[in-house]
């Protein structure tokens, strides 16, 4: 039910969402990841949206990008924006263990669109995509909430724990926290976590 609503919502608002996306400022977090990666490292972006700004920023720095998103419209835009990257329509809940082999996984403003009870299992699954020493950079909700609300002219659904619980979940999935910040860009509060697979 929630996945259907989220997919329908982003299919409706893909263009509108892109038009206001630059109010969230993420480059300083991406830069913190980039210095840890080898040149040309491979990165999976989960809930990649239209590929701008996150994948474009990483692609322009020479990294190999794979992006997945549940919304066909978002993937259509991502393919237009970055034609040489690999984008697939996929629900992150349907990923299987070991399905990807990458040096880092990023996910901005997306994991809180799947039920929070699934977050631990998702991070455990993500861990199977990475070598020991691989990196994770994700945004999570900063406070506990679950429900739907109007969002850019559609109805959207979110599900998240608070920042403290998110950190515990990421650690339980086998990651060591490198940086854990509350970001206030875009007039909203989001948790941004950079972690390393132990
Ligand atoms: C707020 S947008 C962020 C997009 C992009 N990460 C960015 O930073 O601009 C959230 C994205 O997550 C995607 N998404 C939501 N639920 C998903 C799921 N279960 N599997 C894959 N993608 C999902 C949405 O379609 C949407 O493109």
mmCIF file of N, CA and C in Angstrom, residues 10-11 14-15 17-18 45-57 59-60 65-90:
data_model
loop_
_atom_site.group_PDB
_atom_site.id
_atom_site.type_symbol
_atom_site.label_atom_id
_atom_site.label_comp_id
_atom_site.label_asym_id
_atom_site.label_seq_id
_atom_site.Cartn_x
_atom_site.Cartn_y
_atom_site.Cartn_z
ATOM 1 N N UNK A 10 5.533 10.061 -6.684
ATOM 2 C CA UNK A 10 6.734 10.554 -7.379
ATOM 3 C C UNK A 10 6.555 10.545 -8.895
ATOM 4 N N UNK A 11 5.764 9.617 -9.415
ATOM 5 C CA UNK A 11 5.485 9.675 -10.857
ATOM 6 C C UNK A 11 4.749 10.969 -11.201
ATOM 7 N N UNK A 14 7.500 14.181 -10.327
ATOM 8 C CA UNK A 14 8.939 14.079 -10.635
ATOM 9 C C UNK A 14 9.523 15.419 -11.096
ATOM 10 N N UNK A 15 8.877 16.064 -12.047
ATOM 11 C CA UNK A 15 9.430 17.318 -12.591
ATOM 12 C C UNK A 15 9.390 18.427 -11.547
ATOM 13 N N UNK A 17 9.381 18.147 -8.319
ATOM 14 C CA UNK A 17 10.372 17.890 -7.260
ATOM 15 C C UNK A 17 11.759 18.343 -7.721
ATOM 16 N N UNK A 18 12.108 18.014 -8.947
ATOM 17 C CA UNK A 18 13.423 18.408 -9.495
ATOM 18 C C UNK A 18 13.611 19.916 -9.471
ATOM 19 N N UNK A 45 23.211 4.341 -5.954
ATOM 20 C CA UNK A 45 22.336 5.354 -5.350
ATOM 21 C C UNK A 45 20.926 4.771 -5.252
ATOM 22 N N UNK A 46 20.452 4.586 -4.037
ATOM 23 C CA UNK A 46 19.141 3.969 -3.793
ATOM 24 C C UNK A 46 18.083 5.066 -3.638
ATOM 25 N N UNK A 47 17.088 5.053 -4.510
ATOM 26 C CA UNK A 47 16.094 6.142 -4.535
ATOM 27 C C UNK A 47 16.728 7.363 -5.171
ATOM 28 N N UNK A 48 17.323 7.135 -6.346
ATOM 29 C CA UNK A 48 18.190 8.155 -6.984
ATOM 30 C C UNK A 48 17.415 9.350 -7.532
ATOM 31 N N UNK A 49 16.100 9.213 -7.677
ATOM 32 C CA UNK A 49 15.328 10.318 -8.244
ATOM 33 C C UNK A 49 15.797 10.625 -9.658
ATOM 34 N N UNK A 50 15.862 11.920 -9.991
ATOM 35 C CA UNK A 50 16.215 12.352 -11.345
ATOM 36 C C UNK A 50 17.733 12.395 -11.567
ATOM 37 N N UNK A 51 18.501 11.955 -10.589
ATOM 38 C CA UNK A 51 19.965 11.879 -10.775
ATOM 39 C C UNK A 51 20.699 13.193 -10.552
ATOM 40 N N UNK A 52 19.926 14.261 -10.377
ATOM 41 C CA UNK A 52 20.506 15.581 -10.101
ATOM 42 C C UNK A 52 19.974 16.054 -8.749
ATOM 43 N N UNK A 53 20.828 16.474 -7.850
ATOM 44 C CA UNK A 53 22.243 16.770 -8.015
ATOM 45 C C UNK A 53 23.207 15.637 -7.625
ATOM 46 N N UNK A 54 22.724 14.605 -6.908
ATOM 47 C CA UNK A 54 23.657 13.664 -6.273
ATOM 48 C C UNK A 54 24.494 12.897 -7.302
ATOM 49 N N UNK A 55 23.825 12.208 -8.234
ATOM 50 C CA UNK A 55 24.570 11.357 -9.171
ATOM 51 C C UNK A 55 25.410 12.185 -10.129
ATOM 52 N N UNK A 56 24.895 13.348 -10.521
ATOM 53 C CA UNK A 56 25.661 14.206 -11.426
ATOM 54 C C UNK A 56 26.964 14.655 -10.742
ATOM 55 N N UNK A 57 26.858 15.030 -9.482
ATOM 56 C CA UNK A 57 28.034 15.485 -8.734
ATOM 57 C C UNK A 57 29.080 14.359 -8.675
ATOM 58 N N UNK A 59 29.221 11.594 -10.624
ATOM 59 C CA UNK A 59 29.633 11.217 -11.982
ATOM 60 C C UNK A 59 30.692 12.202 -12.504
ATOM 61 N N UNK A 60 30.478 13.495 -12.266
ATOM 62 C CA UNK A 60 31.435 14.513 -12.733
ATOM 63 C C UNK A 60 32.789 14.372 -12.044
ATOM 64 N N UNK A 65 28.346 5.175 -11.658
ATOM 65 C CA UNK A 65 27.059 5.300 -10.957
ATOM 66 C C UNK A 65 26.025 4.295 -11.446
ATOM 67 N N UNK A 66 25.415 3.598 -10.472
ATOM 68 C CA UNK A 66 24.191 2.854 -10.730
ATOM 69 C C UNK A 66 23.122 3.469 -9.837
ATOM 70 N N UNK A 67 21.945 3.757 -10.404
ATOM 71 C CA UNK A 67 20.875 4.329 -9.590
ATOM 72 C C UNK A 67 19.629 3.480 -9.721
ATOM 73 N N UNK A 68 18.932 3.283 -8.617
ATOM 74 C CA UNK A 68 17.630 2.605 -8.689
ATOM 75 C C UNK A 68 16.568 3.509 -8.064
ATOM 76 N N UNK A 69 15.367 3.408 -8.605
ATOM 77 C CA UNK A 69 14.248 4.194 -8.069
ATOM 78 C C UNK A 69 12.944 3.481 -8.397
ATOM 79 N N UNK A 70 11.995 3.593 -7.510
ATOM 80 C CA UNK A 70 10.693 2.932 -7.695
ATOM 81 C C UNK A 70 9.845 3.637 -8.758
ATOM 82 N N UNK A 71 10.157 4.917 -9.026
ATOM 83 C CA UNK A 71 9.321 5.727 -9.929
ATOM 84 C C UNK A 71 9.856 5.716 -11.359
ATOM 85 N N UNK A 72 9.010 5.272 -12.290
ATOM 86 C CA UNK A 72 9.409 5.246 -13.705
ATOM 87 C C UNK A 72 9.738 6.649 -14.199
ATOM 88 N N UNK A 73 8.961 7.631 -13.742
ATOM 89 C CA UNK A 73 9.172 9.017 -14.216
ATOM 90 C C UNK A 73 10.510 9.549 -13.740
ATOM 91 N N UNK A 74 10.866 9.238 -12.501
ATOM 92 C CA UNK A 74 12.165 9.691 -11.982
ATOM 93 C C UNK A 74 13.298 9.044 -12.791
ATOM 94 N N UNK A 75 13.157 7.768 -13.097
ATOM 95 C CA UNK A 75 14.209 7.073 -13.856
ATOM 96 C C UNK A 75 14.280 7.628 -15.286
ATOM 97 N N UNK A 76 13.137 7.959 -15.844
ATOM 98 C CA UNK A 76 13.120 8.578 -17.189
ATOM 99 C C UNK A 76 13.942 9.880 -17.169
ATOM 100 N N UNK A 77 13.717 10.700 -16.136
ATOM 101 C CA UNK A 77 14.464 11.961 -16.026
ATOM 102 C C UNK A 77 15.951 11.695 -15.798
ATOM 103 N N UNK A 78 16.260 10.727 -14.930
ATOM 104 C CA UNK A 78 17.663 10.417 -14.626
ATOM 105 C C UNK A 78 18.394 9.982 -15.897
ATOM 106 N N UNK A 79 17.736 9.154 -16.708
ATOM 107 C CA UNK A 79 18.370 8.684 -17.964
ATOM 108 C C UNK A 79 18.606 9.847 -18.925
ATOM 109 N N UNK A 80 17.679 10.801 -18.936
ATOM 110 C CA UNK A 80 17.875 11.992 -19.782
ATOM 111 C C UNK A 80 19.013 12.839 -19.250
ATOM 112 N N UNK A 81 19.058 12.997 -17.925
ATOM 113 C CA UNK A 81 20.053 13.877 -17.306
ATOM 114 C C UNK A 81 21.469 13.298 -17.381
ATOM 115 N N UNK A 82 21.579 11.976 -17.248
ATOM 116 C CA UNK A 82 22.899 11.328 -17.219
ATOM 117 C C UNK A 82 22.842 10.079 -18.098
ATOM 118 N N UNK A 83 22.880 10.274 -19.424
ATOM 119 C CA UNK A 83 22.611 9.149 -20.337
ATOM 120 C C UNK A 83 23.611 8.002 -20.247
ATOM 121 N N UNK A 84 24.809 8.234 -19.736
ATOM 122 C CA UNK A 84 25.787 7.130 -19.721
ATOM 123 C C UNK A 84 25.829 6.389 -18.383
ATOM 124 N N UNK A 85 25.010 6.802 -17.436
ATOM 125 C CA UNK A 85 24.940 6.062 -16.165
ATOM 126 C C UNK A 85 23.893 4.954 -16.282
ATOM 127 N N UNK A 86 23.907 4.056 -15.310
ATOM 128 C CA UNK A 86 23.004 2.904 -15.341
ATOM 129 C C UNK A 86 21.858 3.130 -14.341
ATOM 130 N N UNK A 87 20.661 3.371 -14.866
ATOM 131 C CA UNK A 87 19.509 3.598 -13.985
ATOM 132 C C UNK A 87 18.462 2.514 -14.212
ATOM 133 N N UNK A 88 17.924 1.991 -13.119
ATOM 134 C CA UNK A 88 16.916 0.932 -13.211
ATOM 135 C C UNK A 88 15.703 1.278 -12.354
ATOM 136 N N UNK A 89 14.501 0.926 -12.868
ATOM 137 C CA UNK A 89 13.296 1.047 -12.042
ATOM 138 C C UNK A 89 13.285 -0.146 -11.096
ATOM 139 N N UNK A 90 13.338 0.140 -9.804
ATOM 140 C CA UNK A 90 13.344 -0.959 -8.834
ATOM 141 C C UNK A 90 12.917 -0.451 -7.460
#
